Amino acid sequence: MHYRLEIQTRTGIEDPRGAQVKKQILDFLGLPVCRVRVRDVYTLFLEAPRERVEEILAAFANPVIQDAAIGESSPVPAFHWLIAVGFRPGVTDNVARSARSAVADVLGRALAPDEELYTSTEYLIEGAELDRAGAEEIAGGLLANELIQSTLVLSRAQWEKDGIPINAPRVTDPTPPEVRTVDLGVADEELVRISREGVLALTLDEMKAIQQYFREAAPARRQLGLPEWPTDVELEAIAQTWSEHCKHKIFNAKIDYLDRVTGERRTIDSLFKTFIRRSTDEISRRVDWLLSVFHDNAGVIRFNDRLNLVYKVETHNSPTALDPYGGAITGIVGVNRDPLGTGKGAELLINVWGYCFGSPFTPAEAVPEGLFHPRRLRDQVHKGVIDGGNQSGIPYAVGWEYFDHRYLGKPLVYCGTVGLLPREINAEPAETKSIRPGDLAVMVGGRIGKDGIHGATFSSEELHRDSPVQAVQIGDPITQKKMADFLIEARDRGLYRFITDNGAGGLSSSLGEMSRECGGCDIELANAPLKYAGLQPWEILLSEAQERMSLAVAPEHIDEFMKLARRREVEATVLGNFTDSGRFTVRFQERIVASLDLDFLHDGLPQLQLHAEWRPPRHPEPTIPENLDLGRALCDLMGRLNICSGEAKARQYDHEVKGLSVVKPYVGVGNDVASDAAVLAVGRPDSLEGVILAAGVAPRYSDIDPYHMMASVIDLAIRRTIAVGGRLGHMAGLDNFCWPDPVAGPKNPEGAFKLAQLVRANQALYDYTTAFGVPCISGKDSMKNDSTVGGRKISIPPTVLFSTIARMSDIRKAVTLDVKRYGDFLYVLGTTGRELGGSEFFAMLDAVGNTVPRVDADAAKDLYERVARATDRGLCHSLHTPALGGLGAALARKAMGGRLGLEVDLACVPTVMVGMTPVEILFSESNARFLATVPENRSRQFEELFDGAPFARIGRVTLDPVLVVRWGGTPLCRVSVADLLAAYTGTLDWE
Amino acid sequence: MAQTINKTVKALVITGFGLNCERETAYAFQLAGAEPAQVHLSDILAGDRSLGEFHILAFIGGFAFGDHLGAATVFANRLKYRLRRELEQFVADGRLIIGICNGFQTIARLGLVPALEGSRFEPQIALAPNSHGVFRDAWVMLRADPASPCVFTRGIDLLPLPIRHGEGRFVPRDRDVLQSIRTAHLAPVRYVDPESGAPTDEYPHNPNGSVDAIAGVCDLSGRVFGLMPHPEAYLSPFNHPHWTRQKLNGVLPPEGLGLRVFRNAVAFARDNLL
């Protein structure tokens, strides 16, 4: 039987959803509508009489605020257009999954597989002026992403004539499973074609290495009944294992680097080993808290004698460009599985996020066809990560946004998660795990569909118009939350031996990696639970359907493990077992469809050989207008996209769940000024030990020299940590590189330069992480952030997110940036140089310049040690470190935070060279500086601490909420805190 | 020894299916002197554990079943169909129930509050989508009604707490329900303007557009109480957004003020239910 259930807000009850859609239509599309009503529709195919369906309807609808009907409700509300949005066949429908649970509870029985439930949303739009084109634009341009959703636009007349069709996006016409053989005994150009058309993302060298392997393996294969040439299962598994995403080919390439300035030529055998790994190795000899770095899903550091911390930050750029909401939610729930799959499995503690977008104010005509407008993209990305994080019950601590027109082609979506591991689980170190031959290979969590097939190889490709639809996954936080709760329970009962996540590459990646631990596996794909029929065996192996973990379970624990899974309503399936055969063996309906030598699969990839050439760019220097109105300039600066408040979006992310928040993302009297860093208690809510999380990005510095960009972002994250009361010593870093394609080719003539930029950034990473003693414990790279959609190539600026995690032994020592008492002395710590290259101030003048901020690590370390002593002694009433916008923006934030004024004499600021102008001092973005306010009666003690270091008292806090800037006796500007706040909060003010 | 155990107040924190505040809620009861247990709903439904073991029951915050059909809809439905009799007995025995955020949405949906005229399992109030249309995390100021029968808010006047929800707008079924709530003082906490201390309809102090600024509702006995703000998220004085200023001004409390709600519950249970 088929039923249509319809639920909408009761007439007379406020309907924020409809109001919001109407506002978006008016604001974004400028189309004439006067009212929008929204209703939820559930299509049920159910063996149940109407009385039971009425009970189901009563369970779905809230009688206090909603009207509900079976069929179409009456009376029919006024509307001119009806837009129905449903999912395309096979797309994950999270609401339908929950609705099925409710139906089962009402009926008192589980639903049969052929009892179906689909959801859709119907928008009833009033607007006599709105024509069909307008209604279609609302459907496709605002309400639905047609990649994953279907839309139906009905005029009133059409609806009166034909009604609304049944929404039933079944996956139909399943093709029977088939294993094909791919003949690789062909010419080179044919090999290239096979790779390209199969979206394998393999180079000719790599294809030839595969060809060679199969030539040699032919006799052994015959004995197994396998064809001479690879099956599609095998070729796909190799392509996935060898993908840029999984093997980091560029970071492991042999690079011939030429510096055109110095003439220096050097060979770098793997950027990763030469710079990142080496730095961590060197630091690991000096510290005792590094427990597990680089080899597991996330890095692990010791926190105290009972607890360890786990941290990973990922990017999810390509899928987000295609489906912003689905890509973003997958980004956050996906990175959650990294700590969950680290060691014996960590509990999820804290999330972080950061996004790079084109300006949301980009004129519509400047957005190439086929790309989302950055405003819509931004709204959807936020919504995805908000839903993912909130529904998982994980607070966020650090969030940021950065805007530049070069992110128009590909947005960057960084998501990270901190996990908590006990020091030991069942008397073994919690960061260790093992597999023994004979252990069962178990998949836990969601079912497998066509979601995200080729995600691993696709993310290694530049984005083009026909990028595969299947590369999109949609995360389901609730399925994952249930799984995560279950896994921690199973972990503590010792029910599994090894755990890892299913992310890019799916089972191929997780089981392939796990096979290395014990020497092989033998799995049966036909055992895998599918969302729908019609998947080919290779698709089952590679699917990136979300919310899945792979485990090794000892045979003696499997019954208890499966029983607990059933009790927790978590799906778990035994796919096969681990072996010591040295082979990755895959069967389908008992027949062997893949048998690959593990050594070849994991180590057979030929090393990439690349050339890099550095020639520093020169940019014109801007002319700073004479008689610049400093007050006006400061207000303009505070309203700029990269400086202004992002609070309207940030408040939609839960940052308090778990009750651990100590220094929140937004601070001050009005809780509305972005904090330098976040502090959270670790352990129980009343614990005095905590963790400090901070981050730094500065993509525009890359326009001058990525070496100094890298140095600056490392310094920025570190001094942000210092600014809330942290100190060097027990601090680790995470590097996330996002780069434009650095492999030279006919379509990429700039490749050698972009690679040189990458080399320089890595050199700086080594130089500064070792100098500060902040080792990287985990990292990630995304190397093809280019887009040629709409006939225009847009490449991102080289972007590195540097994230830090630091232990804080006493959270009561934490400091916030807002000034707190009038009369307090204002100090600047550190020196200011003429370093406006790549600054926000120059960007405001449409210029880049050349004097990029540099970092003197020795001076910085000395300063940070003194600042840490000052915060430890409780001398600072407020503390803040300048970033984009320099001292000017930092002064404004301090005053806004406290709703008090500041009187500042710029002539007192210590500078690197004489003769710097007030404009330069105010807007230079020199690193390693702080602004502190200190009560007068402790100023002597404070000044003694900084004796011998560059610092100066430059003014004081005033009751009158005005920022007054002077040069000696000459007034330069007066800006009220109210004006600064209006500028700061006025730019990104929509929710 | 057995006697000591009998004198311990036992609190049940139900977990699972997307709920997520179990740790801090259980810890709040522990700090307040009770013995908390975190039990998965499926273990209760399977009969491994029973509500009868406990004096206090907490429905906690989170996103049960993703709030997919509206906040707490699927979760409340499961309780209604599979735990109704036990819940009725628990209430009839005069034991305490607190519903926080998703838990308030759950007990409102189940009709456990305000349960006017003793009518349960039919909702009389709803927590509708916020007027602003989006989830919001912010600290608000609450003021308790001293005339309320609510046992959880005894002795409390002003109480700052965080809210974190997308569906928290209190809506009564009709005027009569609202009038009865007012007359019987069944709204133990209201959103107030922190300057004036008076209930407010103004955003952001009334963060979701709640009718009559109502942030929480209890039943006539005062033993069943639900509220949208999170008392379990203010156990440490360092949770408050202005604690650095409070410290400077010498007004930092020795413990988080949210703990008072749990201390009240445990004290009442100790005096009346042991």
mmCIF file of N, CA and C in Angstrom, chain A residues 680-714:
data_model
loop_
_atom_site.group_PDB
_atom_site.id
_atom_site.type_symbol
_atom_site.label_atom_id
_atom_site.label_comp_id
_atom_site.label_asym_id
_atom_site.label_seq_id
_atom_site.Cartn_x
_atom_site.Cartn_y
_atom_site.Cartn_z
ATOM 1 N N LEU A 680 40.202 24.546 26.761
ATOM 2 C CA LEU A 680 39.202 23.615 27.268
ATOM 3 C C LEU A 680 39.809 22.759 28.363
ATOM 4 N N ALA A 681 39.005 22.477 29.368
ATOM 5 C CA ALA A 681 39.456 21.551 30.407
ATOM 6 C C ALA A 681 39.509 20.152 29.807
ATOM 7 N N VAL A 682 40.444 19.346 30.276
ATOM 8 C CA VAL A 682 40.549 17.963 29.789
ATOM 9 C C VAL A 682 40.308 17.027 30.964
ATOM 10 N N GLY A 683 39.451 16.039 30.746
ATOM 11 C CA GLY A 683 39.092 15.130 31.822
ATOM 12 C C GLY A 683 37.700 15.482 32.296
ATOM 13 N N ARG A 684 37.537 15.666 33.617
ATOM 14 C CA ARG A 684 36.221 16.026 34.128
ATOM 15 C C ARG A 684 35.963 17.518 33.941
ATOM 16 N N PRO A 685 34.676 17.916 33.968
ATOM 17 C CA PRO A 685 34.366 19.329 33.775
ATOM 18 C C PRO A 685 35.066 20.261 34.767
ATOM 19 N N ASP A 686 35.356 19.769 35.987
ATOM 20 C CA ASP A 686 35.996 20.668 36.952
ATOM 21 C C ASP A 686 37.506 20.441 37.029
ATOM 22 N N SER A 687 38.067 19.772 36.021
ATOM 23 C CA SER A 687 39.518 19.581 35.967
ATOM 24 C C SER A 687 40.223 20.925 35.801
ATOM 25 N N LEU A 688 41.392 21.059 36.402
ATOM 26 C CA LEU A 688 42.155 22.301 36.235
ATOM 27 C C LEU A 688 43.217 22.174 35.145
ATOM 28 N N GLU A 689 43.390 20.964 34.624
ATOM 29 C CA GLU A 689 44.313 20.780 33.501
ATOM 30 C C GLU A 689 43.535 20.962 32.207
ATOM 31 N N GLY A 690 44.192 21.558 31.221
ATOM 32 C CA GLY A 690 43.458 21.812 29.996
ATOM 33 C C GLY A 690 44.320 21.765 28.758
ATOM 34 N N VAL A 691 43.684 22.087 27.663
ATOM 35 C CA VAL A 691 44.367 22.069 26.383
ATOM 36 C C VAL A 691 44.080 23.381 25.667
ATOM 37 N N ILE A 692 45.086 23.874 24.936
ATOM 38 C CA ILE A 692 44.921 25.101 24.148
ATOM 39 C C ILE A 692 45.005 24.725 22.675
ATOM 40 N N LEU A 693 44.010 25.146 21.914
ATOM 41 C CA LEU A 693 44.024 24.918 20.474
ATOM 42 C C LEU A 693 44.096 26.263 19.761
ATOM 43 N N ALA A 694 44.969 26.324 18.747
ATOM 44 C CA ALA A 694 45.097 27.559 17.972
ATOM 45 C C ALA A 694 45.407 27.199 16.533
ATOM 46 N N ALA A 695 45.280 28.178 15.644
ATOM 47 C CA ALA A 695 45.517 27.922 14.226
ATOM 48 C C ALA A 695 46.036 29.190 13.558
ATOM 49 N N GLY A 696 46.727 29.012 12.437
ATOM 50 C CA GLY A 696 47.181 30.151 11.653
ATOM 51 C C GLY A 696 47.106 29.857 10.164
ATOM 52 N N VAL A 697 46.618 30.829 9.384
ATOM 53 C CA VAL A 697 46.713 30.790 7.913
ATOM 54 C C VAL A 697 47.084 32.183 7.433
ATOM 55 N N ALA A 698 47.785 32.267 6.322
ATOM 56 C CA ALA A 698 48.142 33.575 5.750
ATOM 57 C C ALA A 698 48.450 33.408 4.260
ATOM 58 N N PRO A 699 47.454 32.982 3.471
ATOM 59 C CA PRO A 699 47.725 32.622 2.072
ATOM 60 C C PRO A 699 48.338 33.751 1.241
ATOM 61 N N ARG A 700 48.020 34.995 1.547
ATOM 62 C CA ARG A 700 48.522 36.074 0.674
ATOM 63 C C ARG A 700 50.023 36.279 0.828
ATOM 64 N N TYR A 701 50.590 35.869 1.958
ATOM 65 C CA TYR A 701 52.047 35.966 2.083
ATOM 66 C C TYR A 701 52.728 35.069 1.056
ATOM 67 N N SER A 702 52.010 34.008 0.618
ATOM 68 C CA SER A 702 52.576 33.117 -0.405
ATOM 69 C C SER A 702 52.810 33.852 -1.717
ATOM 70 N N ASP A 703 52.083 34.913 -1.950
ATOM 71 C CA ASP A 703 52.262 35.662 -3.195
ATOM 72 C C ASP A 703 53.656 36.277 -3.260
ATOM 73 N N ILE A 704 54.272 36.439 -2.103
ATOM 74 C CA ILE A 704 55.629 36.988 -2.078
ATOM 75 C C ILE A 704 56.638 35.865 -1.905
ATOM 76 N N ASP A 705 56.480 35.081 -0.842
ATOM 77 C CA ASP A 705 57.377 33.946 -0.644
ATOM 78 C C ASP A 705 56.749 32.956 0.346
ATOM 79 N N PRO A 706 56.405 31.758 -0.127
ATOM 80 C CA PRO A 706 55.787 30.770 0.765
ATOM 81 C C PRO A 706 56.689 30.362 1.928
ATOM 82 N N TYR A 707 57.991 30.612 1.816
ATOM 83 C CA TYR A 707 58.868 30.343 2.962
ATOM 84 C C TYR A 707 58.395 31.174 4.156
ATOM 85 N N HIS A 708 58.199 32.463 3.925
ATOM 86 C CA HIS A 708 57.799 33.339 5.033
ATOM 87 C C HIS A 708 56.325 33.172 5.395
ATOM 88 N N MET A 709 55.517 32.742 4.413
ATOM 89 C CA MET A 709 54.132 32.381 4.740
ATOM 90 C C MET A 709 54.147 31.269 5.789
ATOM 91 N N MET A 710 54.943 30.239 5.506
ATOM 92 C CA MET A 710 54.994 29.086 6.419
ATOM 93 C C MET A 710 55.530 29.507 7.791
ATOM 94 N N ALA A 711 56.619 30.280 7.780
ATOM 95 C CA ALA A 711 57.183 30.746 9.053
ATOM 96 C C ALA A 711 56.131 31.531 9.837
ATOM 97 N N SER A 712 55.386 32.359 9.125
ATOM 98 C CA SER A 712 54.399 33.220 9.789
ATOM 99 C C SER A 712 53.243 32.419 10.375
ATOM 100 N N VAL A 713 52.753 31.406 9.643
ATOM 101 C CA VAL A 713 51.601 30.672 10.180
ATOM 102 C C VAL A 713 52.009 29.813 11.375
ATOM 103 N N ILE A 714 53.236 29.309 11.360
ATOM 104 C CA ILE A 714 53.717 28.564 12.537
ATOM 105 C C ILE A 714 53.794 29.512 13.730
#
